[in-house]
């Protein structure tokens, strides 16, 4: 095989050498070399056609079992793709549900989730006779935080407040961002007399926050309004009483907690 390749190279060198241009044997050698190349090309085409026919023959002679398993492998591939697609859609639906019920800044519940839970908790309280406690808190002088430090720092303060509330609440309690710098706490199956300890813990943890701004530490306080659900009233009425108590806490000096009964008697 090597000797044949060496002969081909020698012929190509002789044909390319300008010294032999015009030599009486050069044209004959060129014609013979071209003829050999054409024959080689025909042989290669025949070999490719033969290989193709052999492949077709092998495919036609494949057993029913082989074709069945081939189809089965294809179906398995389609099933894996379908499973991945379904998992992707499930994850997307979960992400969409999370986005629809949670505040994008703080990561805690948003107004929609809070309203749903309030409605559910009111229906449960009507059936069981066990009330719940609702607290609305508003960050004191939050406008000054945004004006003096910028909205980015203000957002950081809101995020830290959300974390502090989650850490201070019981496992079955719910906190969420009601809007702006207002937050809401929902304490299921809890009486007003028993809610004070939880709310004081939240209020103290917020007061203890120290948001770093360069070399400074920014601290804030919050005013709380609290109301115990009364059987027969709507959750919007409970909300209104808690909101009125929170406004009373603002008017009476801020950084304090006022219960709706006290606010109504003022």
CSV table of C-alpha atoms in Angstrom, one decimal:
chain,number,residue,atom,x,y,z
A,1,UNK,CA,0.0,0.0,0.0
A,2,UNK,CA,2.9,2.3,0.9
A,3,UNK,CA,4.7,1.5,-2.4
A,4,UNK,CA,1.6,2.4,-4.4
A,5,UNK,CA,1.3,5.7,-2.5
A,6,UNK,CA,5.0,6.4,-3.2
A,7,UNK,CA,4.5,5.7,-6.9
A,8,UNK,CA,1.5,8.2,-7.0
A,9,UNK,CA,3.6,10.8,-5.3
A,10,UNK,CA,6.5,10.2,-7.7
A,11,UNK,CA,4.2,10.6,-10.7
A,12,UNK,CA,2.7,13.8,-9.3
A,13,UNK,CA,6.2,15.2,-8.8
A,14,UNK,CA,7.2,14.3,-12.4
A,15,UNK,CA,4.1,15.9,-13.8
A,16,UNK,CA,4.6,19.0,-11.7
A,17,UNK,CA,8.3,19.4,-12.6
A,18,UNK,CA,8.7,22.1,-15.3
A,19,UNK,CA,11.8,20.3,-16.5
A,20,UNK,CA,9.6,17.6,-18.2
A,21,UNK,CA,7.2,20.0,-19.9
A,22,UNK,CA,7.2,19.0,-23.6
A,23,UNK,CA,8.7,15.6,-22.9
A,24,UNK,CA,7.1,13.1,-25.3
A,25,UNK,CA,6.2,10.6,-22.5
A,26,UNK,CA,4.7,13.3,-20.1
A,27,UNK,CA,1.3,13.5,-21.9
A,28,UNK,CA,1.0,9.7,-21.9
A,29,UNK,CA,1.9,9.6,-18.2
A,30,UNK,CA,-0.7,12.4,-17.5
A,31,UNK,CA,-3.4,10.6,-19.3
A,32,UNK,CA,-2.6,7.3,-17.5
A,33,UNK,CA,-2.6,9.0,-14.1
A,34,UNK,CA,-5.9,10.7,-14.8
A,35,UNK,CA,-7.4,7.4,-15.9
A,36,UNK,CA,-6.2,5.7,-12.7
A,37,UNK,CA,-7.8,8.5,-10.6
A,38,UNK,CA,-11.1,8.2,-12.4
A,39,UNK,CA,-11.1,4.4,-11.9
A,40,UNK,CA,-10.4,4.9,-8.3
A,41,UNK,CA,-13.3,7.3,-7.9
A,42,UNK,CA,-15.6,4.9,-9.6
A,43,UNK,CA,-14.5,2.1,-7.3
A,44,UNK,CA,-15.1,4.4,-4.3
A,45,UNK,CA,-18.7,5.2,-5.6
A,46,UNK,CA,-19.4,1.5,-6.1
A,47,UNK,CA,-18.1,0.8,-2.5
A,48,UNK,CA,-20.4,3.5,-1.1
A,49,UNK,CA,-23.4,2.2,-3.0
A,50,UNK,CA,-22.6,-1.3,-1.8
A,51,UNK,CA,-22.3,-0.1,1.8
A,52,UNK,CA,-25.7,1.6,1.4
A,53,UNK,CA,-27.3,-1.6,0.1
A,54,UNK,CA,-25.8,-3.6,2.9
A,55,UNK,CA,-27.2,-1.1,5.5
A,56,UNK,CA,-30.6,-1.4,3.9
A,57,UNK,CA,-30.4,-5.1,3.9
A,58,UNK,CA,-29.4,-5.2,7.5
A,59,UNK,CA,-32.3,-2.8,8.4
A,60,UNK,CA,-34.8,-5.0,6.4
A,61,UNK,CA,-33.4,-8.1,8.0
A,62,UNK,CA,-33.7,-6.7,11.6
A,63,UNK,CA,-36.0,-8.7,13.7
A,64,UNK,CA,-39.4,-7.6,15.0
A,65,UNK,CA,-37.9,-7.5,18.5
A,66,UNK,CA,-35.1,-5.2,17.5
A,67,UNK,CA,-37.6,-2.8,15.8
A,68,UNK,CA,-39.9,-3.0,18.9
A,69,UNK,CA,-37.0,-2.1,21.2
A,70,UNK,CA,-35.9,0.8,19.0
A,71,UNK,CA,-39.5,2.2,19.1
A,72,UNK,CA,-39.5,1.6,22.9
A,73,UNK,CA,-36.3,3.6,23.3
A,74,UNK,CA,-37.8,6.5,21.3
A,75,UNK,CA,-40.9,6.5,23.4
A,76,UNK,CA,-38.8,6.5,26.6
A,77,UNK,CA,-36.9,9.5,25.2
A,78,UNK,CA,-40.2,11.3,24.5
A,79,UNK,CA,-41.4,10.4,28.1
A,80,UNK,CA,-38.2,11.9,29.6
A,81,UNK,CA,-38.7,15.1,27.6
A,82,UNK,CA,-42.4,15.2,28.8
A,83,UNK,CA,-41.4,14.6,32.4
A,84,UNK,CA,-38.8,17.5,32.2
A,85,UNK,CA,-41.5,19.7,30.7
A,86,UNK,CA,-44.0,18.9,33.3
A,87,UNK,CA,-41.5,19.5,36.1
A,88,UNK,CA,-40.6,22.8,34.5
A,89,UNK,CA,-44.3,23.8,34.3
A,90,UNK,CA,-44.8,22.8,37.9
A,91,UNK,CA,-41.9,24.8,39.1
A,92,UNK,CA,-43.1,27.8,37.0
A,93,UNK,CA,-46.6,27.5,38.5
A,94,UNK,CA,-45.1,27.4,42.0
A,95,UNK,CA,-43.0,30.5,41.2
A,96,UNK,CA,-46.0,32.3,39.9
A,97,UNK,CA,-48.0,31.4,42.9
A,98,UNK,CA,-45.2,32.6,45.2
A,99,UNK,CA,-44.9,35.8,43.3
A,100,UNK,CA,-48.7,36.5,43.5
A,101,UNK,CA,-48.8,36.0,47.3
A,102,UNK,CA,-45.5,37.4,48.5
A,103,UNK,CA,-44.0,40.9,48.6
A,104,UNK,CA,-41.1,41.1,46.1
A,105,UNK,CA,-39.0,43.4,48.3
A,106,UNK,CA,-39.3,41.7,51.7
A,107,UNK,CA,-40.2,38.2,50.7
A,108,UNK,CA,-43.0,38.0,53.3
A,109,UNK,CA,-46.7,37.8,52.5
A,110,UNK,CA,-48.3,40.5,50.5
A,111,UNK,CA,-51.7,42.2,50.8
A,112,UNK,CA,-53.4,39.5,48.7
A,113,UNK,CA,-52.2,36.7,51.0
A,114,UNK,CA,-53.1,38.6,54.1
A,115,UNK,CA,-56.6,39.2,52.9
A,116,UNK,CA,-57.1,35.5,52.0
A,117,UNK,CA,-55.8,34.4,55.4
A,118,UNK,CA,-58.0,37.0,57.2
A,119,UNK,CA,-61.1,35.8,55.5
A,120,UNK,CA,-60.2,32.2,56.3
A,121,UNK,CA,-59.4,33.0,59.9
A,122,UNK,CA,-62.6,34.9,60.3
A,123,UNK,CA,-64.7,32.0,59.0
A,124,UNK,CA,-62.8,29.6,61.3
A,125,UNK,CA,-63.3,31.9,64.3
A,126,UNK,CA,-67.1,32.0,63.6
A,127,UNK,CA,-67.3,28.2,63.6
A,128,UNK,CA,-65.0,27.6,66.6
A,129,UNK,CA,-65.8,30.6,68.7
A,130,UNK,CA,-62.0,31.2,69.2
A,131,UNK,CA,-61.0,34.7,68.2
A,132,UNK,CA,-57.8,35.9,66.6
A,133,UNK,CA,-55.7,39.0,67.1
A,134,UNK,CA,-54.8,41.4,64.3
A,135,UNK,CA,-52.0,44.0,64.6
A,136,UNK,CA,-51.1,46.8,62.2
A,137,UNK,CA,-47.8,48.5,62.5
A,138,UNK,CA,-46.4,51.5,60.8
A,139,UNK,CA,-42.8,52.5,60.8
A,140,UNK,CA,-42.3,55.8,62.5
A,141,UNK,CA,-40.9,58.8,60.5
A,142,UNK,CA,-40.2,56.5,57.6
A,143,UNK,CA,-40.4,59.5,55.1
A,144,UNK,CA,-37.4,61.0,56.9
A,145,UNK,CA,-35.4,57.8,56.3
A,146,UNK,CA,-36.1,58.0,52.5
A,147,UNK,CA,-35.5,61.8,52.4
A,148,UNK,CA,-32.2,61.7,54.5
A,149,UNK,CA,-30.7,58.4,53.4
A,150,UNK,CA,-32.3,57.5,50.1
A,151,UNK,CA,-34.9,54.9,49.0
A,152,UNK,CA,-32.3,52.2,48.7
A,153,UNK,CA,-31.6,52.5,52.4
A,154,UNK,CA,-35.3,52.7,53.1
A,155,UNK,CA,-35.8,49.4,51.2
A,156,UNK,CA,-33.1,47.8,53.3
A,157,UNK,CA,-34.9,49.0,56.5
A,158,UNK,CA,-38.2,47.4,55.3
A,159,UNK,CA,-36.4,44.1,54.5
A,160,UNK,CA,-34.8,44.0,58.0
A,161,UNK,CA,-38.2,44.7,59.6
A,162,UNK,CA,-39.7,41.8,57.7
A,163,UNK,CA,-36.9,39.5,58.9
A,164,UNK,CA,-37.3,40.7,62.5
A,165,UNK,CA,-41.1,40.0,62.4
A,166,UNK,CA,-40.7,36.5,61.0
A,167,UNK,CA,-38.1,35.6,63.6
A,168,UNK,CA,-40.2,37.0,66.5
A,169,UNK,CA,-43.5,35.3,65.6
A,170,UNK,CA,-44.7,31.9,66.6
A,171,UNK,CA,-44.7,29.1,64.0
A,172,UNK,CA,-48.4,29.4,63.2
A,173,UNK,CA,-48.6,33.3,63.1
A,174,UNK,CA,-48.5,35.2,59.9
A,175,UNK,CA,-46.8,38.5,59.0
A,176,UNK,CA,-47.0,40.5,55.8
A,177,UNK,CA,-46.4,43.8,54.2
A,178,UNK,CA,-49.7,45.7,54.0
A,179,UNK,CA,-48.4,48.5,51.8
A,180,UNK,CA,-45.6,51.0,51.9
A,181,UNK,CA,-44.1,51.1,55.4
A,182,UNK,CA,-47.2,49.3,57.0
A,183,UNK,CA,-47.1,45.7,58.1
A,184,UNK,CA,-49.7,43.4,59.4
A,185,UNK,CA,-49.5,40.6,62.0
A,186,UNK,CA,-52.1,37.8,62.3
A,187,UNK,CA,-52.2,35.7,65.4
A,188,UNK,CA,-54.7,32.8,65.1
A,189,UNK,CA,-56.7,31.4,68.0
A,190,UNK,CA,-55.3,34.1,70.3
A,191,UNK,CA,-56.9,36.4,72.8
A,192,UNK,CA,-55.8,40.0,73.2
A,193,UNK,CA,-54.5,39.3,76.7
A,194,UNK,CA,-52.2,36.7,75.3
A,195,UNK,CA,-51.0,38.6,72.3
A,196,UNK,CA,-49.1,41.3,74.2
A,197,UNK,CA,-46.0,39.2,74.7
A,198,UNK,CA,-45.7,38.4,71.0
A,199,UNK,CA,-46.3,41.9,69.9
A,200,UNK,CA,-43.9,43.4,72.5
A,201,UNK,CA,-41.3,41.0,71.2
A,202,UNK,CA,-41.8,42.2,67.6
A,203,UNK,CA,-41.8,45.8,68.7
A,204,UNK,CA,-38.6,45.4,70.7
A,205,UNK,CA,-36.8,43.5,67.9
A,206,UNK,CA,-37.7,46.3,65.4
A,207,UNK,CA,-36.4,48.9,67.9
A,208,UNK,CA,-33.1,46.9,68.3
A,209,UNK,CA,-32.4,46.9,64.5
A,210,UNK,CA,-29.2,48.7,63.4
A,211,UNK,CA,-29.1,49.0,59.6
A,212,UNK,CA,-25.5,49.8,58.6
A,213,UNK,CA,-25.1,52.9,56.4
A,214,UNK,CA,-21.4,53.4,55.9
A,215,UNK,CA,-20.0,54.0,59.4
A,216,UNK,CA,-23.4,54.8,60.8
A,217,UNK,CA,-26.1,52.6,62.2
A,218,UNK,CA,-29.7,53.5,61.4
A,219,UNK,CA,-32.4,52.6,63.9
A,220,UNK,CA,-36.2,52.9,63.6
A,221,UNK,CA,-39.3,52.3,65.7
A,222,UNK,CA,-42.9,51.4,64.9
A,223,UNK,CA,-46.4,52.2,66.2
A,224,UNK,CA,-48.8,49.3,66.7
A,225,UNK,CA,-52.6,49.1,66.6
A,226,UNK,CA,-54.1,45.9,67.9
A,227,UNK,CA,-57.6,44.4,67.7
A,228,UNK,CA,-59.2,41.2,68.8
A,229,UNK,CA,-61.7,39.7,66.4
A,230,UNK,CA,-65.3,39.9,67.7
A,231,UNK,CA,-67.7,37.2,66.8
A,232,UNK,CA,-70.2,38.5,64.2
A,233,UNK,CA,-68.1,41.3,62.8
A,234,UNK,CA,-66.4,41.1,59.4
A,235,UNK,CA,-62.6,41.0,59.1
A,236,UNK,CA,-62.7,44.5,57.5
A,237,UNK,CA,-64.3,45.8,60.7
A,238,UNK,CA,-61.5,44.2,62.7
A,239,UNK,CA,-59.0,45.8,60.4
A,240,UNK,CA,-60.6,49.2,60.8
A,241,UNK,CA,-60.4,48.9,64.6
A,242,UNK,CA,-56.7,47.9,64.4
A,243,UNK,CA,-56.0,50.8,62.0
A,244,UNK,CA,-57.8,53.3,64.3
A,245,UNK,CA,-55.7,52.0,67.3
A,246,UNK,CA,-52.5,52.4,65.2
A,247,UNK,CA,-53.4,56.0,64.4
A,248,UNK,CA,-54.0,56.6,68.1
A,249,UNK,CA,-50.5,55.2,68.9
A,250,UNK,CA,-49.1,57.7,66.3
A,251,UNK,CA,-50.9,60.6,67.8
A,252,UNK,CA,-50.0,59.8,71.4
A,253,UNK,CA,-46.2,59.7,70.8
A,254,UNK,CA,-45.3,56.8,68.5
A,255,UNK,CA,-43.2,53.8,69.3
A,256,UNK,CA,-46.0,52.3,71.3
A,257,UNK,CA,-48.8,49.7,71.1
A,258,UNK,CA,-52.5,50.7,71.5
A,259,UNK,CA,-55.3,48.2,71.7
A,260,UNK,CA,-58.6,48.9,69.9
A,261,UNK,CA,-60.6,49.0,73.2
A,262,UNK,CA,-58.3,51.8,74.5
A,263,UNK,CA,-58.5,53.6,71.2
A,264,UNK,CA,-62.3,53.5,71.2
A,265,UNK,CA,-62.5,54.8,74.7
A,266,UNK,CA,-60.2,57.7,74.0
